[in-house]
Amino acid sequence: MGFSIDSLKKVAEGKTKVIYENPSDPKSVYMVFKDDITAGDGAKHDVIKGKAVTDWKTNKDIFEFLNRCGVRTHYIDSPEQRVSLVKKLDFKINLEVVTRRVAAGSILKWSNVKEGTWFDPLITQFHYKDDPLHDPMLDDDYVDYIIKAKEGGHIYQEMRDINAEVFVFLEKAFSQFGIQLVDMKLVYGLIENKVTLIDEISGGSFRLWPYRTENPNLNQENVLSELNPDARLDKDTYRKGESLDKVQSKFEEIAKITDSFKDISV
Ligand SMILES: Nc1ncnc2c1ncn2[C@@H]1O[C@H](COP(=O)(O)OP(=O)(O)OP(=O)(O)O)[C@@H](O)[C@H]1O
Ligand SMILES: [Mg+2]
């Protein structure tokens, strides 16, 4: 890049990333990953040396794969370790869009659905991003209403469609490495008036459960017997209080897998 990132003007800082202005292009920004890790909407917080580089690499591999798949994303390039160049957001849609294939995590608390229940078609849920409110789930009609009121009704359906499309791309990709994408949460914004996938995709964005056998039978109502949540690769290791070394080694496993996404033909 020919300059130090710290010399740039900071535009925003969140829990896991810092955004800097790009002096040579007002339409893009630098997104710099931090070693910080949080859970419980910021209630639990640690710093893991090396996590920023690992998440940066996973994010790079996944966004480059999705761009190749033709998904509209903000991602442009990863000019150096920890640094991504992305298209600058015009309007942030303050929702987390969650897509689920297998029942795990918070959905288990909302009814008597059993862990491992297979969802086909996929289930997509919208959460309002607000840490003090713990990202409450919103009613579909209400999401439609608030988006319509602000930006026009097409956005809601587009986010649904893109989320499901991305889910299937990533589910197929991870399946080639014997891993089931259980669920995933993504964030969108408007860039040049188009709904665009933004933010990061890394170990905290999804649940990944390895297959128990090479050819699991996933064609049944509940697939818990076919998958191994004890060997999970995702941020649940951190939520469950495993050592920070273990958490980092799981994130490194993810980065090792996504490194091979470049070899997947789309
Ligand atoms: N393409 C983009 N252009 C400008 N800002 C962006 C872009 N993508 C992500 N951001 C912003 O980067 C900021 C820092 O991200 P970070 O994930 O660290 O925040 P956070 O504290 O986790 O909050 P959030 O819950 O919004 O992710 C966020 O405000 C996010 O909206
Ligand atoms: Mg974030």
CSV table of C-alpha atoms and ligand atoms in Angstrom, one decimal:
chain,number,residue,atom,x,y,z
A,1,MET,CA,0.0,0.0,0.0
A,2,GLY,CA,3.0,2.2,0.4
A,3,PHE,CA,1.9,3.8,3.6
A,4,SER,CA,1.2,2.9,7.2
A,5,ILE,CA,-2.4,2.2,8.0
A,6,ASP,CA,-2.1,4.0,11.4
A,7,SER,CA,-1.4,7.3,9.6
A,8,LEU,CA,-4.9,7.2,8.0
A,9,LYS,CA,-8.0,8.9,9.4
A,10,LYS,CA,-10.1,6.5,11.5
A,11,VAL,CA,-13.7,6.6,10.4
A,12,ALA,CA,-15.2,4.0,12.9
A,13,GLU,CA,-14.1,1.5,15.4
A,14,GLY,CA,-16.2,-1.5,16.5
A,15,LYS,CA,-15.6,-4.6,18.7
A,16,THR,CA,-13.5,-6.5,16.1
A,17,LYS,CA,-12.5,-4.0,13.4
A,18,VAL,CA,-11.3,-0.5,12.7
A,19,ILE,CA,-12.4,1.4,9.5
A,20,TYR,CA,-10.0,3.9,8.0
A,21,GLU,CA,-10.5,6.3,5.2
A,22,ASN,CA,-8.8,5.6,1.8
A,23,PRO,CA,-7.0,8.8,0.9
A,24,SER,CA,-6.8,7.8,-2.8
A,25,ASP,CA,-10.5,6.8,-3.2
A,26,PRO,CA,-13.5,8.3,-1.4
A,27,LYS,CA,-15.6,5.3,-2.5
A,28,SER,CA,-13.7,2.7,-0.6
A,29,VAL,CA,-12.4,2.2,3.0
A,30,TYR,CA,-9.8,0.0,4.7
A,31,MET,CA,-11.2,-2.5,7.2
A,32,VAL,CA,-8.6,-3.6,9.7
A,33,PHE,CA,-9.1,-6.7,11.9
A,34,LYS,CA,-8.4,-6.6,15.6
A,35,ASP,CA,-7.3,-9.4,18.0
A,36,ASP,CA,-10.3,-8.8,20.1
A,37,ILE,CA,-13.0,-11.5,20.5
A,38,THR,CA,-16.4,-10.9,22.2
A,39,ALA,CA,-19.5,-12.9,23.0
A,40,GLY,CA,-22.8,-12.3,24.6
A,41,ASP,CA,-23.2,-9.0,22.7
A,42,GLY,CA,-19.9,-7.7,24.2
A,43,ALA,CA,-20.4,-9.1,27.8
A,44,LYS,CA,-17.5,-11.5,27.4
A,45,HIS,CA,-14.3,-10.0,25.9
A,46,ASP,CA,-10.7,-11.2,25.4
A,47,VAL,CA,-7.8,-10.5,23.2
A,48,ILE,CA,-6.2,-13.4,21.3
A,49,LYS,CA,-2.8,-12.7,19.7
A,50,GLY,CA,-2.9,-13.7,16.1
A,51,LYS,CA,-6.7,-13.9,15.8
A,52,ALA,CA,-6.8,-10.7,13.6
A,53,VAL,CA,-4.6,-12.3,11.0
A,54,THR,CA,-6.6,-15.6,11.1
A,55,ASP,CA,-9.9,-13.9,10.7
A,56,TRP,CA,-8.6,-11.6,8.0
A,57,LYS,CA,-7.4,-14.7,6.1
A,58,THR,CA,-10.8,-16.5,6.5
A,59,ASN,CA,-12.6,-13.4,5.5
A,60,LYS,CA,-10.4,-12.9,2.4
A,61,ASP,CA,-10.9,-16.5,1.3
A,62,ILE,CA,-14.6,-16.5,1.8
A,63,PHE,CA,-15.3,-13.1,0.2
A,64,GLU,CA,-13.1,-13.9,-2.8
A,65,PHE,CA,-15.0,-17.1,-3.2
A,66,LEU,CA,-18.4,-15.3,-3.0
A,67,ASN,CA,-17.3,-12.7,-5.4
A,68,ARG,CA,-16.3,-15.5,-7.8
A,69,CYS,CA,-19.8,-17.0,-7.3
A,70,GLY,CA,-21.2,-13.6,-8.5
A,71,VAL,CA,-22.6,-12.5,-5.1
A,72,ARG,CA,-22.7,-8.7,-4.7
A,73,THR,CA,-20.3,-7.9,-1.8
A,74,HIS,CA,-18.4,-4.9,-0.6
A,75,TYR,CA,-15.1,-6.8,-0.8
A,76,ILE,CA,-12.4,-5.5,-3.2
A,77,ASP,CA,-9.0,-6.8,-2.0
A,78,SER,CA,-6.7,-7.7,1.0
A,79,PRO,CA,-3.6,-5.5,0.4
A,80,GLU,CA,-1.7,-6.7,3.5
A,81,GLN,CA,-2.1,-8.9,6.6
A,82,ARG,CA,-5.1,-7.7,8.8
A,83,VAL,CA,-6.2,-5.2,6.1
A,84,SER,CA,-9.1,-5.4,3.7
A,85,LEU,CA,-10.1,-2.9,1.1
A,86,VAL,CA,-13.9,-2.7,0.8
A,87,LYS,CA,-16.5,-0.5,-1.0
A,88,LYS,CA,-17.7,2.2,1.3
A,89,LEU,CA,-21.1,1.8,2.7
A,90,ASP,CA,-23.7,4.5,1.8
A,91,PHE,CA,-26.4,3.1,4.2
A,92,LYS,CA,-26.0,0.4,6.9
A,93,ILE,CA,-29.1,-1.8,7.3
A,94,ASN,CA,-29.1,-2.4,11.0
A,95,LEU,CA,-30.2,-6.0,10.8
A,96,GLU,CA,-28.4,-9.3,11.2
A,97,VAL,CA,-29.8,-11.9,8.7
A,98,VAL,CA,-29.5,-15.4,10.1
A,99,THR,CA,-30.0,-18.5,8.0
A,100,ARG,CA,-30.2,-22.0,9.5
A,101,ARG,CA,-29.9,-25.5,8.1
A,102,VAL,CA,-29.5,-27.3,11.4
A,103,ALA,CA,-31.1,-26.4,14.8
A,104,ALA,CA,-28.4,-25.1,17.2
A,105,GLY,CA,-27.9,-22.2,19.6
A,106,SER,CA,-30.6,-19.7,20.4
A,107,ILE,CA,-33.3,-21.3,18.3
A,108,LEU,CA,-33.4,-24.2,20.8
A,109,LYS,CA,-34.7,-21.8,23.4
A,110,TRP,CA,-37.6,-20.6,21.3
A,111,SER,CA,-39.6,-23.8,21.1
A,112,ASN,CA,-39.1,-27.4,21.7
A,113,VAL,CA,-37.1,-27.9,18.5
A,114,LYS,CA,-34.4,-30.5,19.1
A,115,GLU,CA,-30.7,-29.8,18.5
A,116,GLY,CA,-29.8,-31.3,15.1
A,117,THR,CA,-33.2,-30.8,13.5
A,118,TRP,CA,-32.6,-30.4,9.7
A,119,PHE,CA,-34.3,-27.5,8.1
A,120,ASP,CA,-35.2,-27.8,4.4
A,121,PRO,CA,-36.2,-25.3,3.2
A,122,LEU,CA,-33.7,-23.1,5.1
A,123,ILE,CA,-35.0,-20.9,7.9
A,124,THR,CA,-34.1,-17.2,7.7
A,125,GLN,CA,-34.5,-14.8,10.6
A,126,PHE,CA,-33.9,-11.1,10.9
A,127,HIS,CA,-32.5,-9.6,14.1
A,128,TYR,CA,-32.3,-6.0,15.1
A,129,LYS,CA,-28.6,-5.2,15.8
A,130,ASP,CA,-28.5,-3.7,19.3
A,131,ASP,CA,-26.2,-5.1,22.0
A,132,PRO,CA,-28.1,-3.8,25.0
A,133,LEU,CA,-31.3,-5.3,23.6
A,134,HIS,CA,-29.4,-8.6,22.7
A,135,ASP,CA,-30.2,-8.4,19.0
A,136,PRO,CA,-33.9,-9.2,19.3
A,137,MET,CA,-35.6,-11.2,16.5
A,138,LEU,CA,-38.1,-9.2,14.5
A,139,ASP,CA,-41.3,-10.2,13.0
A,140,ASP,CA,-41.2,-10.5,9.2
A,141,ASP,CA,-43.9,-8.0,8.6
A,142,TYR,CA,-42.2,-5.5,10.8
A,143,VAL,CA,-38.9,-5.8,9.0
A,144,ASP,CA,-40.8,-5.3,5.8
A,145,TYR,CA,-42.5,-2.3,7.2
A,146,ILE,CA,-39.3,-0.5,8.6
A,147,ILE,CA,-37.4,-1.2,5.4
A,148,LYS,CA,-40.3,0.0,3.2
A,149,ALA,CA,-40.7,3.1,5.3
A,150,LYS,CA,-37.0,3.9,4.8
A,151,GLU,CA,-35.7,2.5,1.5
A,152,GLY,CA,-38.3,0.6,-0.5
A,153,GLY,CA,-39.7,-2.8,-0.1
A,154,HIS,CA,-37.5,-4.8,-2.5
A,155,ILE,CA,-34.6,-4.8,0.0
A,156,TYR,CA,-36.2,-7.2,2.4
A,157,GLN,CA,-36.7,-9.9,-0.2
A,158,GLU,CA,-33.3,-9.3,-1.7
A,159,MET,CA,-31.6,-9.8,1.7
A,160,ARG,CA,-33.5,-13.1,2.2
A,161,ASP,CA,-32.6,-14.3,-1.3
A,162,ILE,CA,-28.9,-13.3,-1.0
A,163,ASN,CA,-28.6,-14.9,2.4
A,164,ALA,CA,-30.0,-18.2,1.2
A,165,GLU,CA,-27.9,-18.1,-1.9
A,166,VAL,CA,-24.7,-17.4,0.1
A,167,PHE,CA,-25.7,-20.2,2.6
A,168,VAL,CA,-25.9,-22.8,-0.2
A,169,PHE,CA,-22.6,-21.7,-1.8
A,170,LEU,CA,-20.8,-21.9,1.6
A,171,GLU,CA,-22.6,-25.1,2.6
A,172,LYS,CA,-21.4,-26.8,-0.6
A,173,ALA,CA,-17.9,-25.5,-0.2
A,174,PHE,CA,-17.5,-26.6,3.5
A,175,SER,CA,-19.1,-30.0,2.6
A,176,GLN,CA,-16.1,-30.8,0.4
A,177,PHE,CA,-14.0,-30.7,3.5
A,178,GLY,CA,-16.4,-32.9,5.6
A,179,ILE,CA,-18.0,-30.0,7.4
A,180,GLN,CA,-21.6,-29.0,7.8
A,181,LEU,CA,-22.5,-25.3,7.8
A,182,VAL,CA,-25.1,-25.3,10.6
A,183,ASP,CA,-26.1,-21.6,10.6
A,184,MET,CA,-24.7,-18.3,9.6
A,185,LYS,CA,-25.4,-14.5,10.2
A,186,LEU,CA,-24.6,-11.8,7.7
A,187,VAL,CA,-25.0,-8.0,7.5
A,188,TYR,CA,-26.1,-5.9,4.5
A,189,GLY,CA,-25.9,-2.3,3.5
A,190,LEU,CA,-26.7,-0.1,0.5
A,191,ILE,CA,-23.8,0.7,-1.9
A,192,GLU,CA,-24.7,2.7,-4.9
A,193,ASN,CA,-28.4,2.0,-4.1
A,194,LYS,CA,-27.9,-1.8,-4.3
A,195,VAL,CA,-28.3,-4.3,-1.5
A,196,THR,CA,-24.7,-5.5,-0.8
A,197,LEU,CA,-23.2,-8.0,1.6
A,198,ILE,CA,-20.8,-6.1,3.9
A,199,ASP,CA,-18.9,-6.5,7.1
A,200,GLU,CA,-16.8,-9.7,7.8
A,201,ILE,CA,-17.3,-13.4,7.5
A,202,SER,CA,-15.1,-15.3,9.9
A,203,GLY,CA,-15.2,-17.8,12.7
A,204,GLY,CA,-17.7,-15.8,14.6
A,205,SER,CA,-20.2,-15.7,11.6
A,206,PHE,CA,-21.3,-19.3,11.6
A,207,ARG,CA,-21.4,-22.7,13.2
A,208,LEU,CA,-19.4,-25.5,11.6
A,209,TRP,CA,-19.8,-29.1,12.7
A,210,PRO,CA,-17.6,-31.8,11.2
A,211,TYR,CA,-19.2,-34.9,9.7
A,212,ARG,CA,-18.9,-38.0,11.9
A,213,THR,CA,-18.3,-40.2,8.8
A,214,GLU,CA,-17.2,-39.6,5.3
A,215,ASN,CA,-20.7,-39.9,3.8
A,216,PRO,CA,-23.2,-38.9,6.5
A,217,ASN,CA,-26.9,-39.5,6.0
A,218,LEU,CA,-28.2,-35.9,6.0
A,219,ASN,CA,-31.5,-36.9,4.5
A,220,GLN,CA,-33.4,-37.2,7.8
A,221,GLU,CA,-35.4,-35.1,10.2
A,222,ASN,CA,-32.6,-34.9,12.8
A,223,VAL,CA,-28.9,-35.2,11.8
A,224,LEU,CA,-27.3,-35.0,15.2
A,225,SER,CA,-26.1,-38.6,14.9
A,226,GLU,CA,-24.3,-37.7,11.7
A,227,LEU,CA,-22.5,-34.6,12.8
A,228,ASN,CA,-20.0,-34.0,15.7
A,229,PRO,CA,-20.7,-30.8,17.6
A,230,ASP,CA,-18.0,-31.7,20.1
A,231,ALA,CA,-15.4,-31.1,17.3
A,232,ARG,CA,-17.0,-27.8,16.3
A,233,LEU,CA,-14.7,-25.3,14.6
A,234,ASP,CA,-16.6,-22.1,15.3
A,235,LYS,CA,-16.9,-19.4,18.0
A,236,ASP,CA,-19.0,-21.6,20.2
A,237,THR,CA,-15.7,-22.9,21.6
A,238,TYR,CA,-15.2,-19.4,23.0
A,239,ARG,CA,-18.8,-19.0,24.2
A,240,LYS,CA,-18.5,-22.3,26.0
A,241,GLY,CA,-15.4,-21.1,27.9
A,242,GLU,CA,-12.6,-23.2,26.2
A,243,SER,CA,-9.0,-21.9,26.6
A,244,LEU,CA,-8.1,-19.0,24.3
A,245,ASP,CA,-5.3,-21.2,22.7
A,246,LYS,CA,-8.0,-23.8,21.8
A,247,VAL,CA,-10.3,-21.1,20.4
A,248,GLN,CA,-7.4,-19.7,18.2
A,249,SER,CA,-6.5,-23.2,17.0
A,250,LYS,CA,-10.1,-23.8,15.9
A,251,PHE,CA,-10.1,-20.5,14.0
A,252,GLU,CA,-6.8,-21.5,12.4
A,253,GLU,CA,-8.4,-24.8,11.3
A,254,ILE,CA,-11.2,-22.8,9.6
A,255,ALA,CA,-8.6,-20.6,7.8
A,256,LYS,CA,-6.8,-23.7,6.6
A,257,ILE,CA,-10.0,-25.0,5.1
A,258,THR,CA,-11.1,-21.7,3.5
A,259,ASP,CA,-7.6,-21.4,2.0
A,260,SER,CA,-8.7,-24.2,-0.4
A,261,PHE,CA,-11.8,-22.4,-1.5
A,262,LYS,CA,-9.6,-20.8,-4.2
A,263,ASP,CA,-9.4,-24.3,-5.8
A,264,ILE,CA,-13.2,-24.8,-5.9
A,265,SER,CA,-14.6,-24.2,-9.4
A,266,VAL,CA,-17.8,-22.2,-9.5
B,1,LIG,N1,-18.2,-1.5,3.7
B,1,LIG,C1,-18.2,-0.8,4.8
B,1,LIG,N2,-18.1,0.5,4.8
B,1,LIG,C2,-18.1,1.3,5.9
B,1,LIG,N3,-18.2,0.7,7.2
B,1,LIG,C3,-18.3,-0.6,7.3
B,1,LIG,C4,-18.3,-1.5,6.1
B,1,LIG,N4,-18.5,-2.8,6.5
B,1,LIG,C5,-18.5,-2.8,7.8
B,1,LIG,N5,-18.5,-1.5,8.3
B,1,LIG,C6,-18.5,-1.0,9.7
B,1,LIG,O1,-17.4,-1.3,10.4
B,1,LIG,C7,-17.6,-1.0,11.8
B,1,LIG,C8,-16.7,-1.9,12.7
B,1,LIG,O2,-17.1,-3.2,12.6
B,1,LIG,P1,-17.2,-4.1,14.0
B,1,LIG,O3,-17.7,-5.5,13.5
B,1,LIG,O4,-15.9,-4.1,14.7
B,1,LIG,O5,-18.3,-3.4,14.8
B,1,LIG,P2,-19.1,-4.0,16.0
B,1,LIG,O6,-18.7,-3.4,17.3
B,1,LIG,O7,-19.0,-5.6,16.0
B,1,LIG,O8,-20.5,-3.6,15.6
B,1,LIG,P3,-21.5,-4.4,14.7
B,1,LIG,O9,-22.4,-5.1,15.6
B,1,LIG,O10,-22.1,-3.3,13.9
B,1,LIG,O11,-20.7,-5.3,13.8
B,1,LIG,C9,-19.1,-1.3,12.0
B,1,LIG,O12,-19.8,-0.1,12.3
B,1,LIG,C10,-19.6,-1.8,10.6
B,1,LIG,O13,-20.9,-1.3,10.2
B,2,MG,MG,-19.1,-6.9,14.3
